[in-house]
Short mmCIF file of C-alpha atoms in Angstrom, two decimals:
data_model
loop_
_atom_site.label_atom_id
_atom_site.label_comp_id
_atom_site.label_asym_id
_atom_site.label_seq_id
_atom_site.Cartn_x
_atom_site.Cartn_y
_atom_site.Cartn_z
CA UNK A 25 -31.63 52.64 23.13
CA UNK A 26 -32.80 55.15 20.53
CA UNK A 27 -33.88 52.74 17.74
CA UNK A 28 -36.13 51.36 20.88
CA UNK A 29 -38.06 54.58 20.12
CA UNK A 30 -41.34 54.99 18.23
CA UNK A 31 -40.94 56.62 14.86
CA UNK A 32 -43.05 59.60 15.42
CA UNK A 33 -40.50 60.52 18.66
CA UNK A 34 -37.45 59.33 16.57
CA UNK A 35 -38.52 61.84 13.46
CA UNK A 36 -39.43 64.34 16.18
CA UNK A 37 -35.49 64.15 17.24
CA UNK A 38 -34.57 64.51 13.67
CA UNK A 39 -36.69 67.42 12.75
CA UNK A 40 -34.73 69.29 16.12
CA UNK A 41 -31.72 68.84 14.35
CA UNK A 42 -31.57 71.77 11.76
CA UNK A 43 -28.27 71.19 10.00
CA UNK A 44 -28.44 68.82 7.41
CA UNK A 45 -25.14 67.15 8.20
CA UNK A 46 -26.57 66.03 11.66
CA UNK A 47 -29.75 64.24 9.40
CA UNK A 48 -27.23 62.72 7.32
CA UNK A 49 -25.41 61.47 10.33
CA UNK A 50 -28.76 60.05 11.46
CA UNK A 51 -28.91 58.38 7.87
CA UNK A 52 -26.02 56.29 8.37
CA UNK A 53 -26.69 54.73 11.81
CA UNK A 54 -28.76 51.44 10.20
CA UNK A 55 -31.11 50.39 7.52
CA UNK A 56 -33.49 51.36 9.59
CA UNK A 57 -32.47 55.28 9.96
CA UNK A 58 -31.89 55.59 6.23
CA UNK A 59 -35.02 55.13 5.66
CA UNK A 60 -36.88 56.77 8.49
CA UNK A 61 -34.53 59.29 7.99
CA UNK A 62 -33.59 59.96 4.42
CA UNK A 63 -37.02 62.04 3.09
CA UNK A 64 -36.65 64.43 5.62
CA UNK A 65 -32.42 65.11 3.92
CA UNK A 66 -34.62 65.73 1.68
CA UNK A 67 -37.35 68.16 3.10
CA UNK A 68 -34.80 71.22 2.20
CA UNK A 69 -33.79 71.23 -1.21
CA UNK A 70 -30.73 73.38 -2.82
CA UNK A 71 -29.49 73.27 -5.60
CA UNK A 72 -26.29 75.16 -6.36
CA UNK A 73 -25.18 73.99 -10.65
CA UNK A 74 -26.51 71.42 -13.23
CA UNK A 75 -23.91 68.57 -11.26
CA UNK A 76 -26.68 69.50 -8.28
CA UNK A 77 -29.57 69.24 -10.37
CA UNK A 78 -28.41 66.04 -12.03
CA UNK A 79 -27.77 64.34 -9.02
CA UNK A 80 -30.99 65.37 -7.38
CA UNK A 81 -33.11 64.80 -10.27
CA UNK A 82 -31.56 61.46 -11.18
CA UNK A 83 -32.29 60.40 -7.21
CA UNK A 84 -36.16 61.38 -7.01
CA UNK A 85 -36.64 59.44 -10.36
CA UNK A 86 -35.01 56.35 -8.87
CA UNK A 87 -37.48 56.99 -5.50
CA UNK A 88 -40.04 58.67 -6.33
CA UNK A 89 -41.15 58.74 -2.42
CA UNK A 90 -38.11 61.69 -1.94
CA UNK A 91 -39.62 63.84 -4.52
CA UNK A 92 -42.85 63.81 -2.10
CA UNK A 93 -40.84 64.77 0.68
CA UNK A 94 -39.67 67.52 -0.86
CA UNK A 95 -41.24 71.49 1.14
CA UNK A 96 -38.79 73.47 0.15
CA UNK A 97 -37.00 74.05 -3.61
CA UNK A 98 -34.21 76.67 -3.61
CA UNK A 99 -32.17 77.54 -6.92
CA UNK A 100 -31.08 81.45 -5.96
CA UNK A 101 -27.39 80.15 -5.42
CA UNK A 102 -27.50 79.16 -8.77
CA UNK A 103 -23.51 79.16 -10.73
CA UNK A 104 -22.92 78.56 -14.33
CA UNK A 105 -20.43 76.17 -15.24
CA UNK A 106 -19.02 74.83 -18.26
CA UNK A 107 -20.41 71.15 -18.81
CA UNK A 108 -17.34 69.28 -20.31
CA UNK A 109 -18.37 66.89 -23.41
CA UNK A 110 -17.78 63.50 -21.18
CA UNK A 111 -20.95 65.02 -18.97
CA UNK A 112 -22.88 66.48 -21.97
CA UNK A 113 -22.84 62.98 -23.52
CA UNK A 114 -24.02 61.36 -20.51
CA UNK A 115 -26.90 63.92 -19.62
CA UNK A 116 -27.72 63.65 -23.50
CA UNK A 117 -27.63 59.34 -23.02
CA UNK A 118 -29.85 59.40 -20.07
CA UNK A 119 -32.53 57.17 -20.55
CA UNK A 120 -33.93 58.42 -17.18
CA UNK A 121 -33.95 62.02 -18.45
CA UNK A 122 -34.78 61.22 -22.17
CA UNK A 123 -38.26 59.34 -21.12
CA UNK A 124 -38.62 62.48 -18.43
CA UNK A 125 -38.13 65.12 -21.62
CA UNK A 126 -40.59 62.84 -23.80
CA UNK A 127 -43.37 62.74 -21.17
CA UNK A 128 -42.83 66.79 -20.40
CA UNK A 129 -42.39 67.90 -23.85
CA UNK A 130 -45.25 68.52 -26.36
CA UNK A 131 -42.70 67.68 -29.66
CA UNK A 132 -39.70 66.20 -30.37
CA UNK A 133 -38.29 69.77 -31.22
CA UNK A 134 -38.66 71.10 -27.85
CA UNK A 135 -37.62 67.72 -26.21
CA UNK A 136 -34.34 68.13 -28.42
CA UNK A 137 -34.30 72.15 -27.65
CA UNK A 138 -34.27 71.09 -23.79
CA UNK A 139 -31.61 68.02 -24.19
CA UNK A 140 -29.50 71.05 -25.78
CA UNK A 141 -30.10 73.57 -22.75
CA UNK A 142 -29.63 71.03 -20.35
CA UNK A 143 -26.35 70.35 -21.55
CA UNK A 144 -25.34 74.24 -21.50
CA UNK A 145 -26.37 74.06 -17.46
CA UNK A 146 -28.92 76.42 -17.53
CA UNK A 147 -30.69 77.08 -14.59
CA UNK A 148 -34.11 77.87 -15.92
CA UNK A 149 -33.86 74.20 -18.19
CA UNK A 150 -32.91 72.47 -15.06
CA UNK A 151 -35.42 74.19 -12.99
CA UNK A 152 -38.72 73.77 -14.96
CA UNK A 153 -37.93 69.84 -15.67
CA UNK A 154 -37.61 69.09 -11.63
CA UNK A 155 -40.35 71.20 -10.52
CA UNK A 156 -43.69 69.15 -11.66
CA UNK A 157 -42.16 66.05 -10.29
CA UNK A 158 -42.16 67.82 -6.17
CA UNK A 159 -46.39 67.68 -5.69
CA UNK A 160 -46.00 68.97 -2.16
CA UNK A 161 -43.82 71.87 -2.74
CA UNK A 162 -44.18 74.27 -0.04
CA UNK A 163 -41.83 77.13 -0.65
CA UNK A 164 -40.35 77.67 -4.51
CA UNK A 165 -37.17 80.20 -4.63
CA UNK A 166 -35.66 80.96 -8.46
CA UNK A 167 -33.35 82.18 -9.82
CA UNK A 168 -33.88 82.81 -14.00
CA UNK A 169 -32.41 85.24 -16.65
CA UNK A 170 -34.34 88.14 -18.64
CA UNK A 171 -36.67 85.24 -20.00
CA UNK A 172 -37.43 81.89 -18.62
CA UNK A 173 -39.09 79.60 -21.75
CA UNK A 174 -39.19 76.73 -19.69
CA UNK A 175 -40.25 78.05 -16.61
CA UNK A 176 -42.51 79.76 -18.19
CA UNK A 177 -44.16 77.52 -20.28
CA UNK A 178 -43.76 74.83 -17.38
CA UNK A 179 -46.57 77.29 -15.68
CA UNK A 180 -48.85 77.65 -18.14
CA UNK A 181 -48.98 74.36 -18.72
CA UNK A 182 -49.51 73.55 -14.90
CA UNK A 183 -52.77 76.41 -14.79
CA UNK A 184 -54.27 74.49 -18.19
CA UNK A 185 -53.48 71.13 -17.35
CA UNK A 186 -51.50 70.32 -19.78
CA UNK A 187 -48.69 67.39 -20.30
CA UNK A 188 -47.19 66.97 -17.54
CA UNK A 189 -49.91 68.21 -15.62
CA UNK A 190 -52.47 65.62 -16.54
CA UNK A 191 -53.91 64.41 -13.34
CA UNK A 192 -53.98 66.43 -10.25
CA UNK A 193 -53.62 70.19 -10.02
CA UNK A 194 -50.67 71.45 -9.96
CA UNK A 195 -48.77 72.70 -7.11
CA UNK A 196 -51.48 72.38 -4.55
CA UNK A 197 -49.71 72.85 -1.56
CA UNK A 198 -47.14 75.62 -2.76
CA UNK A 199 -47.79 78.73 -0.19
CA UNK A 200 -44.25 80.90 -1.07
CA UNK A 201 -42.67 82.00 -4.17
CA UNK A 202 -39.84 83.95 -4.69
CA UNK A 203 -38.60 84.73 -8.21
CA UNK A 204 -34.59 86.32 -8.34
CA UNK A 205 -33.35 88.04 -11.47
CA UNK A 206 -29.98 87.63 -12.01
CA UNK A 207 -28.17 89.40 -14.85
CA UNK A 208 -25.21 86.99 -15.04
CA UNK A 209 -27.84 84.31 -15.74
CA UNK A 210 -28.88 86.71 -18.54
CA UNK A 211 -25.80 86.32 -20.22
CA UNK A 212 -26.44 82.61 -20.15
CA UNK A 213 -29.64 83.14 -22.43
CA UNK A 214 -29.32 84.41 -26.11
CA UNK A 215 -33.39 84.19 -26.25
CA UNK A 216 -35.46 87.40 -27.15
CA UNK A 217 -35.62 89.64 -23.63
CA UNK A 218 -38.29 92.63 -22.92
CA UNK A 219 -37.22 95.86 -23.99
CA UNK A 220 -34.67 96.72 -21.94
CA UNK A 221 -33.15 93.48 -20.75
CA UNK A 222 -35.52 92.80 -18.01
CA UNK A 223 -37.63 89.53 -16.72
CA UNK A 224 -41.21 89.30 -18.43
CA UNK A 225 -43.97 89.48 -15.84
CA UNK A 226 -45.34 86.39 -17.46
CA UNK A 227 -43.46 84.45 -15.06
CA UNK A 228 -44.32 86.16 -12.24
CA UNK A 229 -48.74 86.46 -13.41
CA UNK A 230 -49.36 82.48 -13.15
CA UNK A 231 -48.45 82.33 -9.66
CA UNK A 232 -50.96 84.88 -9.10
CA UNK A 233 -53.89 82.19 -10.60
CA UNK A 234 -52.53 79.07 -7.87
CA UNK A 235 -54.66 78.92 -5.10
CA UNK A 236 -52.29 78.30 -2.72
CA UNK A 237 -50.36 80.54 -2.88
CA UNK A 238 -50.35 83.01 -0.05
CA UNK A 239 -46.71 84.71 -0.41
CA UNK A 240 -45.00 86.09 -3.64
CA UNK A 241 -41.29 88.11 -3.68
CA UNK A 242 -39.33 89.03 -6.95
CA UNK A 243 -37.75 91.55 -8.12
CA UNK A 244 -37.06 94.12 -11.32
CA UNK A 245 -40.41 93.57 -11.81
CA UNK A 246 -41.83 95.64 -14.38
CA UNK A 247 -45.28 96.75 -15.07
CA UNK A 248 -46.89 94.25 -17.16
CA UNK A 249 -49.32 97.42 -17.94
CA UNK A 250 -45.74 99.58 -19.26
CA UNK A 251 -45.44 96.96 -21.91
CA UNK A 252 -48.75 97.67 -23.93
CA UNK A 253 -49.58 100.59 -26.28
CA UNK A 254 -52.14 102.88 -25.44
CA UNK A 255 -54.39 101.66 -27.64
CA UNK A 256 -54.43 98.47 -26.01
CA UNK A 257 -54.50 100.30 -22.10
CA UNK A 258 -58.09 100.50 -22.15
CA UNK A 259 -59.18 97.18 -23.23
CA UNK A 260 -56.82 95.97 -20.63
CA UNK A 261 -58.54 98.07 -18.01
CA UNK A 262 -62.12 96.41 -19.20
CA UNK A 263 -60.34 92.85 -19.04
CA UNK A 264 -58.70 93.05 -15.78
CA UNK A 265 -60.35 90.54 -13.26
CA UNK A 266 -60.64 91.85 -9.77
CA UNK A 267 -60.04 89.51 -6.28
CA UNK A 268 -59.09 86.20 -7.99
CA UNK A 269 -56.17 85.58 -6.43
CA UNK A 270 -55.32 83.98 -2.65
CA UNK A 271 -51.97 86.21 -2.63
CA UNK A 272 -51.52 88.10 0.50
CA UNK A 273 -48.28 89.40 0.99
CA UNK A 274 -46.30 90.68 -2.80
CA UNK A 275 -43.18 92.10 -2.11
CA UNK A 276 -41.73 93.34 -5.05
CA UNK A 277 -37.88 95.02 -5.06
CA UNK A 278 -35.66 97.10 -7.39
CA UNK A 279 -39.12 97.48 -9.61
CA UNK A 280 -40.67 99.82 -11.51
CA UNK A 281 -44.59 100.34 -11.32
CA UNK A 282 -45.72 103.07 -13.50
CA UNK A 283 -49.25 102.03 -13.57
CA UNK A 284 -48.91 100.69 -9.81
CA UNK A 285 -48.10 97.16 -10.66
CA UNK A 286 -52.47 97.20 -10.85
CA UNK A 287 -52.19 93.99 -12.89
CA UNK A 288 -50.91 92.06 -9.65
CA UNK A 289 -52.08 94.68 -6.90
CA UNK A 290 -56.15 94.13 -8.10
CA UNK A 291 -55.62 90.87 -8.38
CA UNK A 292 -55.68 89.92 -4.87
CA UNK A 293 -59.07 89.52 -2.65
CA UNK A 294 -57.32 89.86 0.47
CA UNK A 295 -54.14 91.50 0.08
CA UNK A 296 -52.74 92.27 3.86
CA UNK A 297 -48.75 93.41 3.08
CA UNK A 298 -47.49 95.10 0.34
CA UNK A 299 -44.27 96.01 0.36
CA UNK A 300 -42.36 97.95 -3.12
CA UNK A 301 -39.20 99.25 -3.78
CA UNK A 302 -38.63 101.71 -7.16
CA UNK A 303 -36.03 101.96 -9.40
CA UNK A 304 -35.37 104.00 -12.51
CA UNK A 305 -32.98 101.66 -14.00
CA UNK A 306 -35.23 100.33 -16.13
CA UNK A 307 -35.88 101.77 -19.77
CA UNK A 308 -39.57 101.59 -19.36
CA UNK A 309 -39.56 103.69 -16.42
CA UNK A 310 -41.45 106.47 -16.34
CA UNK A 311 -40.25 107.64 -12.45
CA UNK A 312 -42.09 106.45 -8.95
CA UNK A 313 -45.37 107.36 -9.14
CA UNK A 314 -47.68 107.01 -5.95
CA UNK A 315 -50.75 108.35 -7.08
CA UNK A 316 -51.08 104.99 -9.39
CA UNK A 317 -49.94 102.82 -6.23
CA UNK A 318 -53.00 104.79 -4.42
CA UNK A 319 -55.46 104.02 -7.16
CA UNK A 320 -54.50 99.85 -7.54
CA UNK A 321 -54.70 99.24 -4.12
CA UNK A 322 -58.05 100.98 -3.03
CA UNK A 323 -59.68 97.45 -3.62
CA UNK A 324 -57.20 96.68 -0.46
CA UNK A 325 -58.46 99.36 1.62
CA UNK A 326 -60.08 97.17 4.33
CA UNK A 327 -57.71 94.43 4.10
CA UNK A 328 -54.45 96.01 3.87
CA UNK A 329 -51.87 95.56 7.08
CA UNK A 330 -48.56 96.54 6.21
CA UNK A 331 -47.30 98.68 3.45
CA UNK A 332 -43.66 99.49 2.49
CA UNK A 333 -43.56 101.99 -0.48
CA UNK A 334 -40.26 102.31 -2.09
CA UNK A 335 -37.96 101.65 0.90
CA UNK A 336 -34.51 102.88 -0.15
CA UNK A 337 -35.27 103.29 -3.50
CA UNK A 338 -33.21 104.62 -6.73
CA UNK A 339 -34.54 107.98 -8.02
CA UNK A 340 -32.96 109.10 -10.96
CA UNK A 341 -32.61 113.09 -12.28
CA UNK A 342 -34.41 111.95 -16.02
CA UNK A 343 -36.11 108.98 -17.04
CA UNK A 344 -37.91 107.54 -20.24
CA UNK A 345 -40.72 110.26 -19.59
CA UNK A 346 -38.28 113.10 -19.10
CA UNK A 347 -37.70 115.05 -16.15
CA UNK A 348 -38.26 113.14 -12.70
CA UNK A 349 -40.32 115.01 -10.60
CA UNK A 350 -43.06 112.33 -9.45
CA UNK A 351 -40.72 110.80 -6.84
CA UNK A 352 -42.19 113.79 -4.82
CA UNK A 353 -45.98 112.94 -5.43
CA UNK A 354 -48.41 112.94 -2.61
CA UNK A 355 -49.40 109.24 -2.46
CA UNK A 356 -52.53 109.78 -0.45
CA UNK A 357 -54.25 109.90 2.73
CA UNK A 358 -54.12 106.49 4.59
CA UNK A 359 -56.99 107.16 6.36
CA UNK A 360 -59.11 104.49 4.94
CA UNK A 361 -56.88 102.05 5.18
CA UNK A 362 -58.15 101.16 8.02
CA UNK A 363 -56.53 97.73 9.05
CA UNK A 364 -53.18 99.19 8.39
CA UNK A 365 -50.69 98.71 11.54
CA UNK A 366 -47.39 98.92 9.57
CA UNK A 367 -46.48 101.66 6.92
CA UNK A 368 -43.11 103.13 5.73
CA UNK A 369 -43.34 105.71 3.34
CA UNK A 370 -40.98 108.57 1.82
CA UNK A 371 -42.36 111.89 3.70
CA UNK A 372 -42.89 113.61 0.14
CA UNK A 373 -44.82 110.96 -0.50
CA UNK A 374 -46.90 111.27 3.22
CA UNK A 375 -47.50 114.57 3.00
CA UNK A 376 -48.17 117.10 0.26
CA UNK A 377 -45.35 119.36 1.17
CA UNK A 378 -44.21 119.66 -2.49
CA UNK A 379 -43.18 123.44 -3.14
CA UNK A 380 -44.55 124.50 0.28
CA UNK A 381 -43.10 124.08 4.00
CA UNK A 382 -46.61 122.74 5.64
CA UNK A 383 -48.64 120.32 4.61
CA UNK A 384 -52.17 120.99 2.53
CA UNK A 385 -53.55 118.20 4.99
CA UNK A 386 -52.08 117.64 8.12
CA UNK A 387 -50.68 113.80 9.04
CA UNK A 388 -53.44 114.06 12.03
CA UNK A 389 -56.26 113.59 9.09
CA UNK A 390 -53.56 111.15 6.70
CA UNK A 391 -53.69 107.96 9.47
CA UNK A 392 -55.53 105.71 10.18
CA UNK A 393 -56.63 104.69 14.07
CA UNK A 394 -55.02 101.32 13.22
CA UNK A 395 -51.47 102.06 13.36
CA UNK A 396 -48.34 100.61 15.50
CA UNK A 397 -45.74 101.58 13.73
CA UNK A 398 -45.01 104.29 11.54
CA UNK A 399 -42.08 105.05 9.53
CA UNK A 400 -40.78 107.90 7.61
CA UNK A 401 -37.89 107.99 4.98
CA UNK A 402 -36.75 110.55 3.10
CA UNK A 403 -37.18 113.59 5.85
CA UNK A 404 -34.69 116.28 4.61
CA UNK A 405 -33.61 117.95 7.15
CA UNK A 406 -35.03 121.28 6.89
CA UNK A 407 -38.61 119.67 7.23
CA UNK A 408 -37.71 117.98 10.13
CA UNK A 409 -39.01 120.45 12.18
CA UNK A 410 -42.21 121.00 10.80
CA UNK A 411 -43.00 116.32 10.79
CA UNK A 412 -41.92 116.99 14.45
CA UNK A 413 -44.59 119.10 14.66
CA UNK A 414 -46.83 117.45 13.08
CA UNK A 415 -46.14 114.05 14.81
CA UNK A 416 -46.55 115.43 18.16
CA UNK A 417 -50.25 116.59 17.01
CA UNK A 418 -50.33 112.79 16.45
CA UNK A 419 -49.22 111.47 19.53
CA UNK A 420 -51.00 114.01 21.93
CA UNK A 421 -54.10 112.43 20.37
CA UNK A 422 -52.97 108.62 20.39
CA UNK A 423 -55.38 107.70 22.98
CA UNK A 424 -58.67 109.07 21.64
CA UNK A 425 -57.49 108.52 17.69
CA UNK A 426 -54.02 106.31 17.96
CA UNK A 427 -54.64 103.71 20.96
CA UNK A 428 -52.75 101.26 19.42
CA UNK A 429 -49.80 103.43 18.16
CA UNK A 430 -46.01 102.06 19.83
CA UNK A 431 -42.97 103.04 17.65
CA UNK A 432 -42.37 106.38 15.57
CA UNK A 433 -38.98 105.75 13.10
CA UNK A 434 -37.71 109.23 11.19
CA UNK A 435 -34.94 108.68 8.32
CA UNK A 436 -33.24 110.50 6.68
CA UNK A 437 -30.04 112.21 5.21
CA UNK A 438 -28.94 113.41 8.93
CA UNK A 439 -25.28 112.30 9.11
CA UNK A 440 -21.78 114.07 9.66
CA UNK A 441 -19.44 114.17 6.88
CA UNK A 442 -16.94 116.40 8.43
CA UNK A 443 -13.95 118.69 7.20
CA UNK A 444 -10.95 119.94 9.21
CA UNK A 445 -12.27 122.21 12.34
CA UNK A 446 -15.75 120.96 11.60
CA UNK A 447 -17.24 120.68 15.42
CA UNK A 448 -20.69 120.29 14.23
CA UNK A 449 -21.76 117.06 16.07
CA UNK A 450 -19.53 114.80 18.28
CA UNK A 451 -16.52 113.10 16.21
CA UNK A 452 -14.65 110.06 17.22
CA UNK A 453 -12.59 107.57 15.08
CA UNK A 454 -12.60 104.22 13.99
CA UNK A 455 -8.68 104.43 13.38
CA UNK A 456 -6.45 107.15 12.07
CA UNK A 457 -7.66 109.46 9.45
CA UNK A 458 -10.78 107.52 9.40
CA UNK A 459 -14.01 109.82 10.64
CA UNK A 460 -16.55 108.11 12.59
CA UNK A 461 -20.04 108.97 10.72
CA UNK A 462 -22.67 109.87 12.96
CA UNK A 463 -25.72 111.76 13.50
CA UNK A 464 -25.89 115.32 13.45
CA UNK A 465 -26.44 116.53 17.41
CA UNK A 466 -28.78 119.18 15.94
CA UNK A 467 -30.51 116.44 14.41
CA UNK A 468 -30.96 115.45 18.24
CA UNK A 469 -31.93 118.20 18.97
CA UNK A 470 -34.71 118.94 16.67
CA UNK A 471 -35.80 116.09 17.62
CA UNK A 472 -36.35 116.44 21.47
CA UNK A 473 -39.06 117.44 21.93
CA UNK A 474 -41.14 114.53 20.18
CA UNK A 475 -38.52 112.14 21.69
CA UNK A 476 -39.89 113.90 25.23
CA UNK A 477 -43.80 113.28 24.02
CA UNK A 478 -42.81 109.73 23.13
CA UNK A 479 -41.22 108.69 26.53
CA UNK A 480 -44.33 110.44 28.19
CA UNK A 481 -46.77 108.60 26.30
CA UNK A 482 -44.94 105.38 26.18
CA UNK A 483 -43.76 104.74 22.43
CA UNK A 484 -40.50 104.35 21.03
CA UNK A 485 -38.72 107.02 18.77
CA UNK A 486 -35.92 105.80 16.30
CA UNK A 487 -33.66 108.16 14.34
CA UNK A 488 -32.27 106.74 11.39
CA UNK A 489 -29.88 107.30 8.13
CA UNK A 490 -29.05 104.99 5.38
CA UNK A 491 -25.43 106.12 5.45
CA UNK A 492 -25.37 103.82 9.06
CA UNK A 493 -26.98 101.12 8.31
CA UNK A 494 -24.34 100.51 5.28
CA UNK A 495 -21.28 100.37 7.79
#
């Protein structure tokens, strides 16, 4: 009764059925099934070690028709393992991946350089030989060491259309890329790194040039711009080409920006989320700095939607430029921003309270009229009173300057950690001996009064502490 059914209902039924055990099921029914069935196995692709890789690679060579039903490439699972010799010899023997290497490669030195990688299971190897052969790539997730050769030169090669890129452009349907650094695939690689052990940004810049591409997400990222001398800063700033790229949402974690990642940020003609998360662990850190974040993306001031800056970052007492006070900095009014609905930002860094209990400009005069949500990390508890203040300035205006305004979230370092006798704040248990952690009631109560102004005017007030959300 169901092979009686057209194809286009019978691939319908088999793009309901999400896990990819149920497809393969479908695969084995008749001759017919396989291969109605069999490219769409293959619309999700991932690839867990080189046996993966082998088996996949080996299988779009044989049909080339898979490797065009291929949307989605995923490598992030990615686990080294030893390749015995009996398995080196037959990847090295492959005549299928020997005339593969000799059509990708541009010598017989880097054909026999890959053979050799290949054989160690490396991910980035493995990666940069299957990805020219998928043309309608969708969605690309990696996962690569401190340097990537053949990923990288795989992407240079596909912006100058080079060998293998010879005919068509390159990844002309790829929309999402997401790059994951993994240190144990570091160990993997005895190449040259950056300076302190981490990823160049020339893997991440020729996604930037793809115009496809919509959607970007990697992380310790660091500022291409930290990585040249002074001399060289302002012939950089002269080069740097503004609005080339189709990139709209860059989400970049565990980074560090010291010149606010400018070199990706300018980049983009229509950049609607940004979302960045700091961290000092990197030896070319100079600290979070939002003044530089304010300056890159002012060419996003009319396009810009949502913006995340440094959500649960790491803030260390010293970096590479000494002391770390600039985690504090006063990012900026957000004022003309104006198609921002979404930010969450570190209070220090939303209002200039630095060395002073009020703000030099009230949040009133900081927002734009755009907003629906806002969010606020960071609040120390002895300014909580004043941002409740200063957010119920905010909402008793929402319908003249806020119309579109709906949730309010506060976080910040509000818990209980109690001692014996300790009443402050209601304690219960998860078991013996073990304390239940919980917001502070005084927190609470602080907080009333804006949680009063919200219910009146209709929006939704969240109290919040990363302590909670880890338990």
């Amino acid at each position: 009764m169901l092979s009686a059914l057209p194809n286009d209902i019978l691939l319908l039924i088999g793009e309901e059925s999400e896990q990819k055990a149920d497809r393969w099921n479908l695969v084995l029914v008749s001759h017919h099934f396989h291969d109605l069935f069999l490219p769409l196995v293959y619309r999700k692709v991932l690839i867990h070690h080189w046996h993966d890789a082998n088996s996949f690679l080996h299988a779009i060579l044989k049909r080339p028709a898979l490797a065009r039903a291929v949307r989605e490439f995923d490598i992030t699972n990615w686990v080294q393992r030893n390749i015995s010799d009996v398995d080196s010899n037959l990847i090295a023997n492959s005549a299928q991946l020997t005339e593969l290497l000799h059509t990708a490669s541009h010598s017989k030195l880097e054909s026999d350089q890959w053979s050799q990688d290949l054989r160690r299971g490396l991910a980035d190897a493995w990666a940069a030989l299957i990805t020219p052969l998928l043309s309608r790539l969708s969605k690309l997730q990696l996962a690569h060491g401190a340097r990537s050769p053949y990923l990288d030169r795989t992407m240079h090669r596909a912006l100058n259309s080079e060998r293998p890129f010879c005919g068509e452009p390159a990844f002309q349907q790829l929309r999402e890329v997401s790059l994951h650094h993994r240190e144990d695939l570091d160990q993997s690689d005895d190449s040259e790194t950056t300076a302190d052990g981490q990823p160049s940004p020339s893997l991440l810049l020729p996604f930037f040039q793809l115009p496809s591409v919509r959607s970007i997400t990697a992380n310790s990222v660091v500022d291409p711009s930290s990585m040249i001398t002074p001399s060289e800063q302002s012939a950089e700033d002269e080069e740097l080409r503004l609005g080339f790229s189709s990139i709209t949402d860059i989400d970049l974690r565990s980074s560090s920006g010291n010149h606010g990642m400018k070199a990706f940020v300018s980049s983009c003609a229509g950049l609607k989320s940004f979302k960045y998360q700091h961290s000092d662990s990197h030896v070319l850190s100079h600290g979070y700095q939002p003044s530089a974040f304010y300056r890159s993306l002012s060419h996003s001031k009319s396009s810009l939607e949502i913006l995340w800056l440094d959500h649960y970052g790491r803030h260390h007492p010293f970096t590479a430029a000494g002391l770390n006070q600039s985690h504090d900095e006063w990012f900026g009014p957000l004022v003309d921003f104006t198609a921002l609905r979404e930010f969450r930002v570190r209070l220090p860094n939303l209002l200039d309270i630095r060395y002073q209990n009020e703000p030099t400009t009230p949040l009133i005069d900081c927002l734009p009229s755009s907003l629906e949500t806002i969010y606020i990390e960071g609040c120390e508890e002895r300014y909580l009173g004043m941002l409740v203040a200063q957010l119920q300035t905010v909402i008793k205006s929402r319908r003249t300057r806020f119309p579109c305004l709906k949730h309010i979230n506060i976080e910040g370092a509000f818990t209980n950690f109690p001692s014996d006798g300790d009443d402050d704040g209601v304690i219960t248990s998860f078991g013996p001996g073990v304390p239940e952690v919980a917001i502070k009631d005084k927190v609470y109560q602080a907080a009333e009064p804006l949680h009063i102004d919200c219910v009146q005017a209709g929006l939704e007030l969240h109290l919040h502490d990363r302590a909670l959300s880890h338990i």
